[in-house]
PDB file of C-alpha atoms in Angstrom:
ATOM      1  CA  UNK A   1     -19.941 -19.209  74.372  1.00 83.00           C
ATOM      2  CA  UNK A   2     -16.110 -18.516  73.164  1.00 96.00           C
ATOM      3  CA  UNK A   3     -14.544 -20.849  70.305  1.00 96.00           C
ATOM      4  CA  UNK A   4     -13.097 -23.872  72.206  1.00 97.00           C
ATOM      5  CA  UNK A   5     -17.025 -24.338  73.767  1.00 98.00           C
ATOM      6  CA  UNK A   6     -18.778 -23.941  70.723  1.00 98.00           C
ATOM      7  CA  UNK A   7     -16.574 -26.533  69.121  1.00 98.00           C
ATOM      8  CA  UNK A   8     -16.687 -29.062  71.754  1.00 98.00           C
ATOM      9  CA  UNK A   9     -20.357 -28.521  71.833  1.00 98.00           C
ATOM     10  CA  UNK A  10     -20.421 -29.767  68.437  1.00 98.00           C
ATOM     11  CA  UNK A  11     -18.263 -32.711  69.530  1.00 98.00           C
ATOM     12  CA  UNK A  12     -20.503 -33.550  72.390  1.00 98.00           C
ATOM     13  CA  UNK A  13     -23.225 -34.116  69.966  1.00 98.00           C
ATOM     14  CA  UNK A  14     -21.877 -36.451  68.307  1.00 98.00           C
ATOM     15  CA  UNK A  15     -20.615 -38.447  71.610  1.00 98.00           C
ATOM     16  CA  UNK A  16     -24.259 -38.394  72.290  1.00 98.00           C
ATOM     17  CA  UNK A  17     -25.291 -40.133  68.960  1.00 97.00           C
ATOM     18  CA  UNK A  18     -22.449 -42.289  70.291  1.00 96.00           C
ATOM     19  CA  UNK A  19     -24.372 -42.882  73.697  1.00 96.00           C
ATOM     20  CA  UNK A  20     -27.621 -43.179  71.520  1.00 95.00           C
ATOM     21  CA  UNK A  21     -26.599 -46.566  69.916  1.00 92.00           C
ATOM     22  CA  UNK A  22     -24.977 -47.909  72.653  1.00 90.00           C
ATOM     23  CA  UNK A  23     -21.347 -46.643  72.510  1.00 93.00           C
ATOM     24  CA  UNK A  24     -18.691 -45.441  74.528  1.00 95.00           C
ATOM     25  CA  UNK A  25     -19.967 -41.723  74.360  1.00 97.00           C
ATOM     26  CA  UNK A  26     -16.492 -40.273  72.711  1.00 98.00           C
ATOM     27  CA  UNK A  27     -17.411 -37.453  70.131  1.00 98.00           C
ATOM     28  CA  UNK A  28     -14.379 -35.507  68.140  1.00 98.00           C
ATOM     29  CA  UNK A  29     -13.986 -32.760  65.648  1.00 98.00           C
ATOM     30  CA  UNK A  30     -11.223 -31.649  63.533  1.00 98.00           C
ATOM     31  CA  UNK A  31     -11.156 -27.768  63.409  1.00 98.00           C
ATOM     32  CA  UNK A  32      -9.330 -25.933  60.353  1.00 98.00           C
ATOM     33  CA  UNK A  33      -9.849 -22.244  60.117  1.00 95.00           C
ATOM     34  CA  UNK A  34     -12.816 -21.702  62.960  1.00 96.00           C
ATOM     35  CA  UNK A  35     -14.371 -24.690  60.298  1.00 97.00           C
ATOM     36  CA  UNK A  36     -15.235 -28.305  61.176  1.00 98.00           C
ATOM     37  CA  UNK A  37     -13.499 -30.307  58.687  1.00 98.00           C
ATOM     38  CA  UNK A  38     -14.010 -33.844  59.982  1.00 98.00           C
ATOM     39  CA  UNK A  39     -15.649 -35.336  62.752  1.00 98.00           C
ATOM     40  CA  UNK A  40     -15.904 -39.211  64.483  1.00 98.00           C
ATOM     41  CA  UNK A  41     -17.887 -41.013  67.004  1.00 97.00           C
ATOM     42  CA  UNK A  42     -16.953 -44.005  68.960  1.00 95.00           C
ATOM     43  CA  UNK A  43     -17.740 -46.955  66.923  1.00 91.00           C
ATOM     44  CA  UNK A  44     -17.862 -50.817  67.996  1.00 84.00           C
ATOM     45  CA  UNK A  45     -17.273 -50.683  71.459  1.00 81.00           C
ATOM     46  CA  UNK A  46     -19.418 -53.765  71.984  1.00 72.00           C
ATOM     47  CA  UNK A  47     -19.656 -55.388  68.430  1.00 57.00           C
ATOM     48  CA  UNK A  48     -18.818 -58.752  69.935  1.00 53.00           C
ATOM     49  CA  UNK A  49     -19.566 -59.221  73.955  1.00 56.00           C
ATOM     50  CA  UNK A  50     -16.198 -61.401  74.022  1.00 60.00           C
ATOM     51  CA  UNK A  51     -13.613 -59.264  72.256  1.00 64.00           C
ATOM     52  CA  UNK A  52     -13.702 -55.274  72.422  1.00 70.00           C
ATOM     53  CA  UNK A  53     -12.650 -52.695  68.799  1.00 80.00           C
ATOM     54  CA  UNK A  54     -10.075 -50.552  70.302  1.00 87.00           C
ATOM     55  CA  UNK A  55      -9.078 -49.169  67.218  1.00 89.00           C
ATOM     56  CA  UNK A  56     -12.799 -47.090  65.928  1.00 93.00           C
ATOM     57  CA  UNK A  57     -12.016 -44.414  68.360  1.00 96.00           C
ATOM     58  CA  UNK A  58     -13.689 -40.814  67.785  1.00 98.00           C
ATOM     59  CA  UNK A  59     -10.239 -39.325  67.273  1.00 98.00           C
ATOM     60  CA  UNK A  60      -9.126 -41.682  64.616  1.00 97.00           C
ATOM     61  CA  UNK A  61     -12.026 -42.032  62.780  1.00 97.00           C
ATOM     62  CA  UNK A  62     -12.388 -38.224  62.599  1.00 98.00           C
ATOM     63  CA  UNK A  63      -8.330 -38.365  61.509  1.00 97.00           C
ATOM     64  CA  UNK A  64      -9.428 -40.767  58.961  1.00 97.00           C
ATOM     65  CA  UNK A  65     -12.083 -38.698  57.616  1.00 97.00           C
ATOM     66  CA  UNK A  66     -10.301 -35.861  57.386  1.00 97.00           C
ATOM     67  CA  UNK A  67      -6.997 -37.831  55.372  1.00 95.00           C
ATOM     68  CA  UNK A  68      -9.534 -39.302  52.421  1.00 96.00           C
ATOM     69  CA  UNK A  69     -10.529 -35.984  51.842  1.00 94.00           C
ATOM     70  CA  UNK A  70      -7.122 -35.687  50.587  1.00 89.00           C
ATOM     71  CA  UNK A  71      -7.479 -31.576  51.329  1.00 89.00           C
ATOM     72  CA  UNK A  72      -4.316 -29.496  51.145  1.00 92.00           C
ATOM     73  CA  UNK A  73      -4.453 -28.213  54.557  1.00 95.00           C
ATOM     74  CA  UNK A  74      -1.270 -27.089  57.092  1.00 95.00           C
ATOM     75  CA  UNK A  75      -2.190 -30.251  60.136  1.00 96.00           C
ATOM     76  CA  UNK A  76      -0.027 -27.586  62.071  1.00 94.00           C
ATOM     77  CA  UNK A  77      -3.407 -25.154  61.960  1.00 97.00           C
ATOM     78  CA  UNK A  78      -5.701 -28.165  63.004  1.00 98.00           C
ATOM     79  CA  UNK A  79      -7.296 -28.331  66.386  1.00 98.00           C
ATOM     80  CA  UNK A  80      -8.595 -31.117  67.573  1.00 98.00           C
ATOM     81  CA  UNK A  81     -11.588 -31.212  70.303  1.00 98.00           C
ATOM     82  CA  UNK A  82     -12.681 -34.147  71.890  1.00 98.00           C
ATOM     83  CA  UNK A  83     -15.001 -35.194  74.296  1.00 98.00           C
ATOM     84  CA  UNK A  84     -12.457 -37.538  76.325  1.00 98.00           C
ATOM     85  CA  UNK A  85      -9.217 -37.251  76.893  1.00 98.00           C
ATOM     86  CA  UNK A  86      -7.355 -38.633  73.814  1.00 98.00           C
ATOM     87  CA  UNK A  87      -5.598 -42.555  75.067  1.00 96.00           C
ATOM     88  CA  UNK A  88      -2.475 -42.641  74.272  1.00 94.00           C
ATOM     89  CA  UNK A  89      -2.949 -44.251  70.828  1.00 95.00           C
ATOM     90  CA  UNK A  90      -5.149 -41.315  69.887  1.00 97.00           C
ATOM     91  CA  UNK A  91      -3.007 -38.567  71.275  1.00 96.00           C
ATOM     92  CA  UNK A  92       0.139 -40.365  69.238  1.00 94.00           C
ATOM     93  CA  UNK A  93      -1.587 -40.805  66.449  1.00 96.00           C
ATOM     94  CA  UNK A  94      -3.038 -37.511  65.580  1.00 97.00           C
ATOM     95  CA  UNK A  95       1.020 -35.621  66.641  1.00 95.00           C
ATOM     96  CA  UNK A  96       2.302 -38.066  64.416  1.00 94.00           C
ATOM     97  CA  UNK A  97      -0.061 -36.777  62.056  1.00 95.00           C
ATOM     98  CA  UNK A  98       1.257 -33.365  62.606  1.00 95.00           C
ATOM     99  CA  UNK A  99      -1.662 -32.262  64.596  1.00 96.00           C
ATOM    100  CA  UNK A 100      -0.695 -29.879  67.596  1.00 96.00           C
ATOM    101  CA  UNK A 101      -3.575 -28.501  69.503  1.00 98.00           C
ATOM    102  CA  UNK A 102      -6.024 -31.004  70.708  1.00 98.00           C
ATOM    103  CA  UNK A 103      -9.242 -29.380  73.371  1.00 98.00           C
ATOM    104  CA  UNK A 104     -10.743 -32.351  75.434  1.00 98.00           C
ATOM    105  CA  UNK A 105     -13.747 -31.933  77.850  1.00 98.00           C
ATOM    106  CA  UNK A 106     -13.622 -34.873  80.575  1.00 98.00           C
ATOM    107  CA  UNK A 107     -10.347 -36.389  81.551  1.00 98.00           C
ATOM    108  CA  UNK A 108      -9.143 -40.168  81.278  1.00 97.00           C
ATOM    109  CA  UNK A 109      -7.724 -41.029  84.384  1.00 97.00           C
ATOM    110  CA  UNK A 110      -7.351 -44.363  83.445  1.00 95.00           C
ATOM    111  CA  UNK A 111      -5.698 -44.299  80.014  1.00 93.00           C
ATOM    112  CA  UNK A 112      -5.225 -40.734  78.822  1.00 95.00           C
ATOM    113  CA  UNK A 113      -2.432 -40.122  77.168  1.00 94.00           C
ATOM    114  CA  UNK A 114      -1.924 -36.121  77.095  1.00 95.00           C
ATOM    115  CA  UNK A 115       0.244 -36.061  79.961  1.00 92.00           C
ATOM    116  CA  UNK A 116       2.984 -38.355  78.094  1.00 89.00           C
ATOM    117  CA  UNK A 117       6.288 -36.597  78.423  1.00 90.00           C
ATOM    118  CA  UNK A 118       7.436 -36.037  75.086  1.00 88.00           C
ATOM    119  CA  UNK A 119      10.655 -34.468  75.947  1.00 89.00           C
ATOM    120  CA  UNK A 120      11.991 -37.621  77.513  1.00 90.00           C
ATOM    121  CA  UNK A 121      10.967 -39.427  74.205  1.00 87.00           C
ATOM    122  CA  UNK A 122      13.476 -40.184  71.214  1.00 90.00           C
ATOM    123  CA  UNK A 123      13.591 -37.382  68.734  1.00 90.00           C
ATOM    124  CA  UNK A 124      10.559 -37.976  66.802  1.00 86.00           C
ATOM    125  CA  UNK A 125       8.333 -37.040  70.076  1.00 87.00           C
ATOM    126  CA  UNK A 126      10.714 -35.349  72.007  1.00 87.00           C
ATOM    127  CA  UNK A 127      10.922 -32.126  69.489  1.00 88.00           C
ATOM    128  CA  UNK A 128       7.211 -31.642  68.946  1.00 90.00           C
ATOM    129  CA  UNK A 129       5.633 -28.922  70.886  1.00 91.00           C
ATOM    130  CA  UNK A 130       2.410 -30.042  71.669  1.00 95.00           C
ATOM    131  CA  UNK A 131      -0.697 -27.577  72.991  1.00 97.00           C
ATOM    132  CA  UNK A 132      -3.305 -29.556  74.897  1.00 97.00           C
ATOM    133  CA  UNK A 133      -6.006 -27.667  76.692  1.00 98.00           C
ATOM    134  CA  UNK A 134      -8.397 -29.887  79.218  1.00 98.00           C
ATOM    135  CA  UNK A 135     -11.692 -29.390  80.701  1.00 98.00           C
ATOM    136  CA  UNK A 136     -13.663 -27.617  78.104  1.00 98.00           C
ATOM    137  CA  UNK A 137     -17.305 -28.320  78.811  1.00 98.00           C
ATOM    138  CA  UNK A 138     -15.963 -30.719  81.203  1.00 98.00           C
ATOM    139  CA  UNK A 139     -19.633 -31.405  83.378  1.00 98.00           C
ATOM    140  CA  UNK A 140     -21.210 -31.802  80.170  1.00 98.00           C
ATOM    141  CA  UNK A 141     -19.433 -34.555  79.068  1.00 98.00           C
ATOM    142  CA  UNK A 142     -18.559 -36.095  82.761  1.00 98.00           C
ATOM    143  CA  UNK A 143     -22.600 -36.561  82.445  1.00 98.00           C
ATOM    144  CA  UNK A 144     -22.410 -38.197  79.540  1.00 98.00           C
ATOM    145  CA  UNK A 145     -20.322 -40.584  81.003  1.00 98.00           C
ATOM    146  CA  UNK A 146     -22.146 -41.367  84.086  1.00 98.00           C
ATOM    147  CA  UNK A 147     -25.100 -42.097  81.928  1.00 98.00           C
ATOM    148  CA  UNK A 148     -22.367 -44.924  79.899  1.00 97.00           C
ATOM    149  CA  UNK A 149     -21.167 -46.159  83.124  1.00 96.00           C
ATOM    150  CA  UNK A 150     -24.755 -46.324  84.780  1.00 97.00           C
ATOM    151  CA  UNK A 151     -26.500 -48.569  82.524  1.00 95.00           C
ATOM    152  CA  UNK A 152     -25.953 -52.071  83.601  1.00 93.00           C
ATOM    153  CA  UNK A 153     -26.463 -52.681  80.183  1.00 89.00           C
ATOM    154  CA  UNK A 154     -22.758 -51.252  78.964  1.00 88.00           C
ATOM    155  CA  UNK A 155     -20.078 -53.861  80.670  1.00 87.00           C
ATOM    156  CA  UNK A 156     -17.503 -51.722  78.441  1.00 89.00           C
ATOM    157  CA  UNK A 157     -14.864 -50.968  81.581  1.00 91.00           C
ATOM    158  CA  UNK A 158     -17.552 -51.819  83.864  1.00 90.00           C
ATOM    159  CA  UNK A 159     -15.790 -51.480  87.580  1.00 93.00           C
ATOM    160  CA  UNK A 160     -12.295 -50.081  85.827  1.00 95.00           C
ATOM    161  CA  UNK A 161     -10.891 -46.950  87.425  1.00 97.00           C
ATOM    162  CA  UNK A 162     -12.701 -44.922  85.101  1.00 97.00           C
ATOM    163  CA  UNK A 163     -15.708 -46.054  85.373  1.00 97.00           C
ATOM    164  CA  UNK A 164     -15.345 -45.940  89.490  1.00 97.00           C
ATOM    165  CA  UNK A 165     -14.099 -42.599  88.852  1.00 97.00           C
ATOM    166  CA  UNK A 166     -16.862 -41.347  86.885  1.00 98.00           C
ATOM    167  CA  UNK A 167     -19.420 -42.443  88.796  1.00 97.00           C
ATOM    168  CA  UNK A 168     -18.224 -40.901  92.044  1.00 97.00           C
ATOM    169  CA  UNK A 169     -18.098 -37.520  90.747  1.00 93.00           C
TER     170      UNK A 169
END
């Protein structure tokens, strides 16, 4: 197992505590130094049937972790891994952070944002340089997924592209 699997292994996990309780199965870790520093789960996907927490996502919650630690650590030698592609929220928020390397397992077809073209951006976006590798324990977490997507008890993007997607693989 080289470093990139190990790590997302240890995201995975918690994606599947995720999928345990009921949530979107999105695990992240924050890697300093070949050392988890942070970590997050999908929270509140469901908390009220009516109106969905888009905000409690894996990445920012690990983000947020790793900020009230208040640690004096370089974000520029921070990796991120994550089970999902990050959205576009995610993936903002942790460059704007300062955070340049982010590992994801299973791709977002529907609202990942790691394909944004930062170039054509204003300034702010357009001079980061931004390393994203995809598809690191990729089945692992597409399984995850189907298991989400298959339980007629989750309606959380029930019949979205995603969820199509997913469950045709």
């Amino acid at each position: 197992m080289n470093e990139h699997e190990h790590f997302m292994q240890i995201a995975l996990e918690h994606a599947e505590e995720a999928l345990a309780h009921g949530e979107f199965p999105v695990g992240a870790v924050i890697v300093h130094r070949d050392r988890v520093v942070a970590s997050g789960k999908r929270l509140h996907t469901l908390e009220q049937k009516e109106s969905v927490n888009e905000i409690d996502h894996a990445e920012v919650l690990a983000l947020r972790s790793l900020l009230a630690q208040e640690v004096d650590i370089d974000p520029a030698e921070l990796v991120v891994y994550a089970t999902m592609e990050p959205c576009l929220m995610c993936f903002s928020t942790l460059i704007l952070n300062g955070i340049r390397r982010v590992v994801y397992a299973y791709e977002d077809v529907m609202g990942g944002g790691t394909n944004l073209p930062l170039t054509q951006l204003n300034p702010l976006y357009a001079e980061m340089a931004v390393m994203v590798t995809p598809h690191v324990l990729r089945q692992q977490s597409l399984q995850l997924f189907q298991r989400f997507f298959a339980n007629p008890e989750n309606q959380y993007w029930k019949d979205s592209l995603l969820a199509n997607y997913t469950l045709s693989q």
